[in-house]
């Protein structure tokens, strides 16, 4: 304290503020040089501590931040060590390796201190006398000893491979030229730090830089020994004691500026860098946490924003029913003409009604509703200000607009706003809000005598007239939109793109089921896996997105395809439906949140056990013999030769359709198409050379199943179906196939037990009592005589109250229009 007695702090501050900017810049440059040398400390430390490769930018970050923070906070072993561990630990270094690194860096610092003190004391020993009060000769002798110690260190490390410590704490020291570089780094660091203060000192200090470097190094030693953060006070005292002849205010102001350039600015910069590093360290965790929160919150965002939009519409309607603030109207008259204000009032109430209806679309996550809401709310903000400076109203709408803009991704469905009729609850809600706003206006203006002239009065103070006009406009717009929404509905039918069979080939090559060839019908759309080795075929009818069967192709892609299909249907506000799916994929659909309904059972004949020999095959031998007596002959026309027989095949097909009085079906069953029939081998039955029956053949994977699709025959020819099936089973067995697929028996295998699901009871009742319309029992009985293995088939869909509409959509899709009776014997 004696050193500061009589010192005017204002003089110190004035002297510091008067420091030329160029000197401050030079001091910063020299400080940067010192910190650059400190980076070299850590480079040597890492080489000595580990063989792991650490990027130079990591070394620079760890070195600069640890030294800058350690210099300022003090206790460098703890502060700088902790920072080093946070930086280098993330780079893969262990705690022991970081400790070794710190030890080598400290060693480099002390080598630099010894070099500066040795050189200065040997050349100018008198410079240290003011601090250590020792004779010049002794100071010179100390300097020579320090230099001799450095020379011994160089000689000892010349061969390289030198180590200190044992076991886990053994440290490799730099050898040869590296040791010389280490000494040079230490000297550069201390000299640059000293020079950063030297350039700020008064010009009449009367001491050369080599001597000042020794004083600076000694002051640093005193600061370290004091254990005060940043050596604050101890360093300043050492400098003041070393130069008693220099005015204390000027000397102390130079030290204060040096504290700024060498300590404070690097410290702040280091804190920012370290904070950024820590944020990046936790970025992955924070990102994952944010994603979890977003994943939990996002499903509720559309509903919340729909409610806020509904409230925005309520605000606009309420504002239209209340009188304006005349103090605001007076200001408004100076800015906009009366017609603009009148139109704004009318548009505001109309926008309110539109927002009430659009909120329903937002609830359903419709992209079109989002876009229109943005426009209408933006218009509402403008007219709120234009009709009466209602900034509070504009602020509410602006908040809703901002939330909509920041949650654009929550509204992704591409369906139209009026895809579905407006539900009664929305009609009631819109009517209720409109009625309340009109009641509020009538209550507010009850003292105004009504007359027809009110409708045509246009004046800044005629709020009652504006209320009447805006209410009428709101009623008209609301009624028109509601009526349109109730009676209008998009059919939901999508245009089918031309089929590219080449794109289907990779997936069909891995298809386990023969009915995957339904993909070749030109009545479907396709959703492909990114690999091209799997796809879903589907069609859209009404709101139902109906996929035919399980995903086709490599089984490992089935889950991805299912989720893609669910996302696509959801994006269009549709119902995802999987028709005739197998038990093998049921867990997949349950994971997708779908409900299962049993449609019936599919018959598979085991060809390994099928035979026409012996007692078991007597019925089939009889069928073959009967066909022989009827001069019926079986043959298979290869696909390449089918085009030459198309005219004859079509004659059979037309006759078959004419007898049944039904049109072609599709989607789950083939229909006549020359292109489609030409893809396959065709089994034909001839009588006297004339084709009387045919069926296209689906071949599955080798050793898998074989079946037929489009089966047509001329009327009044008995035994054709038995002949066709038996001979094809023999052919399939001869070709190495294991199963013959006889197709599905609809509504079979369903339980009518009192505890069974409602669908089972209804379907069983239809099967029992609808025989004359379809022949459910007859079809099941015919297929049963082949002794098949029955496998259930299911409908996977959202279920619930949507199920009846989904079943109707599926039926309409298959029949090609309104439901038609499916003829007996048709393959489902």
Short mmCIF file of C-alpha atoms in Angstrom, two decimals, residues 389-714:
data_model
loop_
_atom_site.label_atom_id
_atom_site.label_comp_id
_atom_site.label_asym_id
_atom_site.label_seq_id
_atom_site.Cartn_x
_atom_site.Cartn_y
_atom_site.Cartn_z
CA UNK A 389 -56.24 1.39 -35.54
CA UNK A 390 -57.14 -1.78 -33.61
CA UNK A 391 -53.53 -2.60 -32.84
CA UNK A 392 -54.48 -5.04 -30.08
CA UNK A 393 -56.48 -7.06 -32.56
CA UNK A 394 -53.64 -6.90 -35.09
CA UNK A 395 -51.21 -8.05 -32.39
CA UNK A 396 -53.31 -11.15 -31.62
CA UNK A 397 -53.58 -12.02 -35.30
CA UNK A 398 -49.87 -11.38 -35.77
CA UNK A 399 -49.05 -13.86 -33.00
CA UNK A 400 -51.23 -16.51 -34.66
CA UNK A 401 -49.60 -15.73 -38.02
CA UNK A 402 -46.11 -16.09 -36.54
CA UNK A 403 -46.98 -19.47 -35.02
CA UNK A 404 -48.40 -20.70 -38.31
CA UNK A 405 -45.30 -19.58 -40.20
CA UNK A 406 -42.94 -21.30 -37.75
CA UNK A 407 -44.86 -24.59 -37.89
CA UNK A 408 -45.27 -24.97 -41.62
CA UNK A 409 -44.10 -28.59 -41.55
CA UNK A 410 -47.07 -29.62 -39.38
CA UNK A 411 -49.44 -28.98 -42.30
CA UNK A 412 -48.38 -31.39 -45.00
CA UNK A 413 -51.55 -33.04 -46.28
CA UNK A 414 -52.33 -32.26 -49.92
CA UNK A 415 -56.06 -32.95 -49.87
CA UNK A 416 -58.50 -30.18 -50.71
CA UNK A 417 -60.24 -28.25 -47.95
CA UNK A 418 -63.63 -29.60 -49.01
CA UNK A 419 -62.56 -33.18 -49.71
CA UNK A 420 -65.05 -34.24 -47.05
CA UNK A 421 -68.44 -32.73 -46.25
CA UNK A 422 -68.46 -30.22 -43.39
CA UNK A 423 -69.34 -32.01 -40.16
CA UNK A 424 -72.39 -30.86 -38.20
CA UNK A 425 -70.26 -29.85 -35.22
CA UNK A 426 -68.40 -27.30 -37.38
CA UNK A 427 -71.64 -25.98 -38.80
CA UNK A 428 -73.00 -25.56 -35.28
CA UNK A 429 -69.80 -23.87 -34.10
CA UNK A 430 -69.72 -21.40 -37.01
CA UNK A 431 -73.43 -20.61 -36.64
CA UNK A 432 -73.06 -20.17 -32.88
CA UNK A 433 -70.16 -17.72 -33.21
CA UNK A 434 -71.97 -15.75 -35.91
CA UNK A 435 -75.10 -15.60 -33.77
CA UNK A 436 -73.12 -14.42 -30.73
CA UNK A 437 -71.39 -11.67 -32.71
CA UNK A 438 -74.75 -10.45 -34.09
CA UNK A 439 -76.29 -10.56 -30.61
CA UNK A 440 -73.33 -8.57 -29.27
CA UNK A 441 -73.76 -5.93 -31.98
CA UNK A 442 -77.50 -5.63 -31.46
CA UNK A 443 -76.94 -5.26 -27.72
CA UNK A 444 -74.25 -2.62 -28.24
CA UNK A 445 -76.34 -0.55 -30.67
CA UNK A 446 -79.74 -1.10 -29.02
CA UNK A 447 -80.15 2.65 -28.52
CA UNK A 448 -79.91 3.26 -32.27
CA UNK A 449 -83.30 3.49 -33.95
CA UNK A 450 -83.38 0.99 -36.79
CA UNK A 451 -84.38 2.17 -40.24
CA UNK A 452 -83.68 0.97 -43.76
CA UNK A 453 -81.54 4.05 -44.24
CA UNK A 454 -78.95 2.62 -41.86
CA UNK A 455 -77.84 0.15 -44.56
CA UNK A 456 -76.80 3.01 -46.85
CA UNK A 457 -75.25 5.47 -44.40
CA UNK A 458 -71.51 5.90 -44.84
CA UNK A 459 -69.87 8.12 -42.25
CA UNK A 460 -66.89 7.92 -39.94
CA UNK A 461 -69.25 7.75 -36.94
CA UNK A 462 -71.85 5.34 -38.34
CA UNK A 463 -70.65 2.22 -36.48
CA UNK A 464 -74.17 0.75 -36.42
CA UNK A 465 -74.38 0.88 -40.21
CA UNK A 466 -71.01 -0.79 -40.58
CA UNK A 467 -72.07 -3.49 -38.11
CA UNK A 468 -75.22 -4.27 -40.12
CA UNK A 469 -73.37 -4.47 -43.43
CA UNK A 470 -70.49 -6.57 -42.06
CA UNK A 471 -72.90 -8.96 -40.28
CA UNK A 472 -74.87 -9.48 -43.48
CA UNK A 473 -71.64 -10.08 -45.41
CA UNK A 474 -70.44 -12.54 -42.79
CA UNK A 475 -73.73 -14.45 -42.89
CA UNK A 476 -73.71 -14.67 -46.68
CA UNK A 477 -70.08 -15.80 -46.89
CA UNK A 478 -70.46 -18.25 -44.01
CA UNK A 479 -73.65 -19.76 -45.43
CA UNK A 480 -72.18 -20.03 -48.94
CA UNK A 481 -68.99 -21.73 -47.77
CA UNK A 482 -70.84 -24.07 -45.43
CA UNK A 483 -73.33 -25.06 -48.12
CA UNK A 484 -70.53 -25.64 -50.61
CA UNK A 485 -68.60 -27.72 -48.07
CA UNK A 486 -71.68 -29.83 -47.30
CA UNK A 487 -72.56 -30.72 -50.88
CA UNK A 488 -69.13 -30.71 -52.53
CA UNK A 489 -66.69 -33.57 -52.34
CA UNK A 490 -63.72 -34.38 -54.49
CA UNK A 491 -64.01 -37.91 -55.85
CA UNK A 492 -60.48 -38.70 -54.77
CA UNK A 493 -59.75 -40.70 -57.96
CA UNK A 494 -56.17 -40.36 -59.16
CA UNK A 495 -55.02 -40.79 -62.70
CA UNK A 496 -53.08 -44.02 -63.23
CA UNK A 497 -49.75 -43.54 -64.95
CA UNK A 498 -48.75 -45.80 -67.85
CA UNK A 499 -47.21 -49.01 -66.54
CA UNK A 500 -43.45 -49.45 -66.91
CA UNK A 501 -42.93 -53.19 -66.47
CA UNK A 502 -39.16 -52.84 -66.44
CA UNK A 503 -39.34 -51.01 -63.13
CA UNK A 504 -41.35 -53.91 -61.63
CA UNK A 505 -38.95 -56.68 -62.69
CA UNK A 506 -36.40 -56.46 -59.81
CA UNK A 507 -39.13 -56.70 -57.16
CA UNK A 508 -41.14 -59.38 -59.01
CA UNK A 509 -37.98 -61.48 -59.16
CA UNK A 510 -38.10 -61.67 -55.33
CA UNK A 511 -41.89 -61.99 -54.98
CA UNK A 512 -42.92 -65.00 -52.90
CA UNK A 513 -46.56 -65.02 -54.03
CA UNK A 514 -47.75 -65.62 -57.58
CA UNK A 515 -50.49 -63.00 -57.32
CA UNK A 516 -47.76 -60.33 -57.36
CA UNK A 517 -48.41 -60.40 -61.14
CA UNK A 518 -51.53 -58.30 -60.46
CA UNK A 519 -49.06 -55.45 -60.73
CA UNK A 520 -49.16 -55.92 -64.50
CA UNK A 521 -52.82 -54.85 -64.62
CA UNK A 522 -53.08 -51.27 -65.79
CA UNK A 523 -55.30 -50.11 -62.92
CA UNK A 524 -52.79 -49.43 -60.16
CA UNK A 525 -50.27 -46.96 -58.92
CA UNK A 526 -46.95 -47.95 -57.37
CA UNK A 527 -44.87 -46.94 -54.39
CA UNK A 528 -41.29 -48.15 -54.83
CA UNK A 529 -38.63 -48.73 -52.22
CA UNK A 530 -35.49 -46.67 -52.80
CA UNK A 531 -33.56 -49.82 -53.76
CA UNK A 532 -36.11 -50.67 -56.49
CA UNK A 533 -36.28 -54.23 -55.13
CA UNK A 534 -39.73 -53.88 -53.54
CA UNK A 535 -42.97 -52.00 -54.17
CA UNK A 536 -46.58 -51.58 -53.11
CA UNK A 537 -49.37 -51.49 -55.68
CA UNK A 538 -52.40 -49.45 -54.75
CA UNK A 539 -55.35 -47.42 -55.97
CA UNK A 540 -57.40 -44.59 -54.48
CA UNK A 541 -61.15 -44.71 -54.15
CA UNK A 542 -62.83 -41.94 -52.20
CA UNK A 543 -60.78 -41.34 -49.09
CA UNK A 544 -59.43 -44.91 -49.05
CA UNK A 545 -55.87 -45.59 -50.22
CA UNK A 546 -56.10 -49.30 -50.95
CA UNK A 547 -52.93 -51.39 -51.30
CA UNK A 548 -53.34 -54.78 -52.94
CA UNK A 549 -51.81 -57.40 -50.69
CA UNK A 550 -48.51 -57.27 -48.84
CA UNK A 551 -45.42 -55.38 -50.04
CA UNK A 552 -43.87 -57.21 -52.99
CA UNK A 553 -40.16 -57.93 -53.27
CA UNK A 554 -37.42 -58.41 -50.72
CA UNK A 555 -39.00 -58.99 -47.27
CA UNK A 556 -36.52 -56.72 -45.49
CA UNK A 557 -38.02 -53.69 -47.31
CA UNK A 558 -41.61 -54.41 -46.26
CA UNK A 559 -41.55 -52.25 -43.11
CA UNK A 560 -40.08 -49.25 -44.94
CA UNK A 561 -42.70 -49.52 -47.68
CA UNK A 562 -45.54 -49.77 -45.20
CA UNK A 563 -44.42 -46.62 -43.37
CA UNK A 564 -43.94 -44.78 -46.67
CA UNK A 565 -47.46 -45.74 -47.69
CA UNK A 566 -48.88 -44.61 -44.34
CA UNK A 567 -47.07 -41.28 -44.71
CA UNK A 568 -48.32 -40.80 -48.27
CA UNK A 569 -51.92 -41.56 -47.30
CA UNK A 570 -51.64 -39.30 -44.28
CA UNK A 571 -50.18 -36.53 -46.44
CA UNK A 572 -53.38 -36.63 -48.50
CA UNK A 573 -55.67 -37.04 -45.47
CA UNK A 574 -56.56 -40.54 -46.66
CA UNK A 575 -57.23 -43.85 -44.94
CA UNK A 576 -54.45 -46.42 -45.48
CA UNK A 577 -55.96 -49.80 -46.37
CA UNK A 578 -54.17 -53.10 -47.07
CA UNK A 579 -56.46 -55.59 -48.84
CA UNK A 580 -56.03 -59.39 -48.66
CA UNK A 581 -52.89 -59.38 -46.53
CA UNK A 582 -51.33 -62.60 -45.26
CA UNK A 583 -50.69 -63.67 -41.65
CA UNK A 584 -46.93 -63.36 -42.22
CA UNK A 585 -47.09 -59.56 -42.18
CA UNK A 586 -49.74 -58.97 -39.52
CA UNK A 587 -47.24 -57.67 -36.90
CA UNK A 588 -46.18 -55.06 -39.45
CA UNK A 589 -49.69 -53.64 -39.78
CA UNK A 590 -50.28 -53.76 -36.05
CA UNK A 591 -47.09 -51.72 -35.57
CA UNK A 592 -48.59 -49.20 -38.00
CA UNK A 593 -51.61 -48.77 -35.71
CA UNK A 594 -54.02 -50.49 -38.11
CA UNK A 595 -56.94 -52.74 -37.20
CA UNK A 596 -57.43 -56.19 -38.72
CA UNK A 597 -60.59 -57.68 -40.18
CA UNK A 598 -60.72 -61.23 -41.51
CA UNK A 599 -61.97 -61.34 -45.10
CA UNK A 600 -61.96 -65.08 -45.65
CA UNK A 601 -59.53 -67.90 -46.33
CA UNK A 602 -57.34 -68.80 -49.28
CA UNK A 603 -57.00 -72.40 -50.49
CA UNK A 604 -53.57 -73.90 -51.22
CA UNK A 605 -53.26 -77.42 -52.62
CA UNK A 606 -50.08 -79.27 -51.62
CA UNK A 607 -48.78 -80.60 -54.95
CA UNK A 608 -46.42 -83.03 -53.23
CA UNK A 609 -49.41 -85.01 -51.98
CA UNK A 610 -51.73 -84.35 -54.93
CA UNK A 611 -52.18 -87.39 -57.17
CA UNK A 612 -54.59 -88.92 -59.69
CA UNK A 613 -53.48 -92.42 -58.74
CA UNK A 614 -55.11 -94.87 -56.39
CA UNK A 615 -58.22 -94.44 -54.34
CA UNK A 616 -57.36 -90.84 -53.44
CA UNK A 617 -57.22 -89.76 -57.06
CA UNK A 618 -60.23 -91.64 -58.42
CA UNK A 619 -62.36 -88.48 -58.67
CA UNK A 620 -59.65 -86.71 -60.65
CA UNK A 621 -59.17 -89.70 -62.95
CA UNK A 622 -62.90 -89.65 -63.55
CA UNK A 623 -62.75 -85.96 -64.43
CA UNK A 624 -59.93 -86.60 -66.91
CA UNK A 625 -61.75 -89.53 -68.46
CA UNK A 626 -64.98 -87.54 -68.76
CA UNK A 627 -63.09 -84.71 -70.49
CA UNK A 628 -61.55 -87.24 -72.85
CA UNK A 629 -64.99 -88.57 -73.73
CA UNK A 630 -66.10 -84.95 -74.37
CA UNK A 631 -63.12 -84.54 -76.77
CA UNK A 632 -61.60 -81.87 -74.51
CA UNK A 633 -57.86 -81.38 -74.85
CA UNK A 634 -55.55 -79.40 -72.54
CA UNK A 635 -52.57 -77.37 -73.79
CA UNK A 636 -50.37 -74.47 -72.71
CA UNK A 637 -49.67 -71.64 -75.15
CA UNK A 638 -46.31 -69.96 -74.36
CA UNK A 639 -46.47 -66.19 -73.77
CA UNK A 640 -44.55 -65.50 -76.98
CA UNK A 641 -47.28 -67.21 -79.03
CA UNK A 642 -50.29 -65.74 -77.21
CA UNK A 643 -50.71 -62.67 -79.49
CA UNK A 644 -51.52 -64.96 -82.41
CA UNK A 645 -54.48 -66.41 -80.48
CA UNK A 646 -55.86 -63.19 -78.94
CA UNK A 647 -58.85 -62.93 -81.27
CA UNK A 648 -60.02 -66.46 -80.41
CA UNK A 649 -59.42 -65.90 -76.70
CA UNK A 650 -61.43 -62.69 -76.78
CA UNK A 651 -64.39 -64.49 -78.33
CA UNK A 652 -64.44 -66.87 -75.36
CA UNK A 653 -64.08 -63.98 -72.90
CA UNK A 654 -66.95 -61.99 -74.46
CA UNK A 655 -69.24 -65.04 -74.40
CA UNK A 656 -68.42 -65.69 -70.74
CA UNK A 657 -69.20 -62.06 -69.78
CA UNK A 658 -72.43 -62.04 -71.81
CA UNK A 659 -73.82 -65.09 -70.03
CA UNK A 660 -73.17 -63.59 -66.60
CA UNK A 661 -74.46 -60.16 -67.50
CA UNK A 662 -71.63 -58.53 -65.57
CA UNK A 663 -68.91 -56.14 -66.55
CA UNK A 664 -65.21 -56.59 -65.99
CA UNK A 665 -63.84 -56.34 -62.50
CA UNK A 666 -60.32 -55.38 -61.57
CA UNK A 667 -57.71 -54.50 -58.97
CA UNK A 668 -57.74 -57.86 -57.12
CA UNK A 669 -58.64 -59.93 -60.19
CA UNK A 670 -57.55 -59.73 -63.81
CA UNK A 671 -59.72 -58.32 -66.58
CA UNK A 672 -59.51 -58.77 -70.32
CA UNK A 673 -56.64 -56.78 -71.74
CA UNK A 674 -54.63 -57.96 -74.73
CA UNK A 675 -51.51 -56.45 -73.25
CA UNK A 676 -52.09 -58.07 -69.86
CA UNK A 677 -52.95 -61.54 -71.23
CA UNK A 678 -49.88 -61.45 -73.48
CA UNK A 679 -47.54 -61.28 -70.48
CA UNK A 680 -48.27 -64.90 -69.46
CA UNK A 681 -48.45 -68.48 -70.64
CA UNK A 682 -52.10 -69.31 -71.25
CA UNK A 683 -53.68 -72.68 -70.44
CA UNK A 684 -56.37 -73.55 -73.02
CA UNK A 685 -58.91 -76.31 -73.46
CA UNK A 686 -59.83 -77.17 -77.02
CA UNK A 687 -62.66 -79.18 -78.52
CA UNK A 688 -61.99 -80.30 -82.05
CA UNK A 689 -59.23 -77.69 -82.34
CA UNK A 690 -61.39 -74.81 -81.16
CA UNK A 691 -60.58 -73.02 -77.88
CA UNK A 692 -63.52 -73.35 -75.49
CA UNK A 693 -61.80 -72.24 -72.26
CA UNK A 694 -58.60 -70.49 -71.17
CA UNK A 695 -56.80 -69.13 -68.13
CA UNK A 696 -53.59 -67.15 -67.84
CA UNK A 697 -50.99 -68.80 -65.60
CA UNK A 698 -49.09 -67.07 -62.79
CA UNK A 699 -45.79 -68.71 -61.91
CA UNK A 700 -44.34 -67.92 -58.51
CA UNK A 701 -40.79 -68.54 -57.35
CA UNK A 702 -39.31 -71.96 -58.23
CA UNK A 703 -40.51 -74.44 -55.64
CA UNK A 704 -43.25 -71.99 -54.60
CA UNK A 705 -46.76 -71.66 -55.93
CA UNK A 706 -48.53 -71.68 -59.28
CA UNK A 707 -52.05 -70.42 -59.94
CA UNK A 708 -54.36 -68.94 -62.54
CA UNK A 709 -56.06 -65.56 -62.75
CA UNK A 710 -58.36 -64.74 -65.68
CA UNK A 711 -60.41 -67.92 -66.27
CA UNK A 712 -63.03 -67.78 -69.04
CA UNK A 713 -65.01 -70.54 -70.85
CA UNK A 714 -67.91 -71.01 -73.21
#
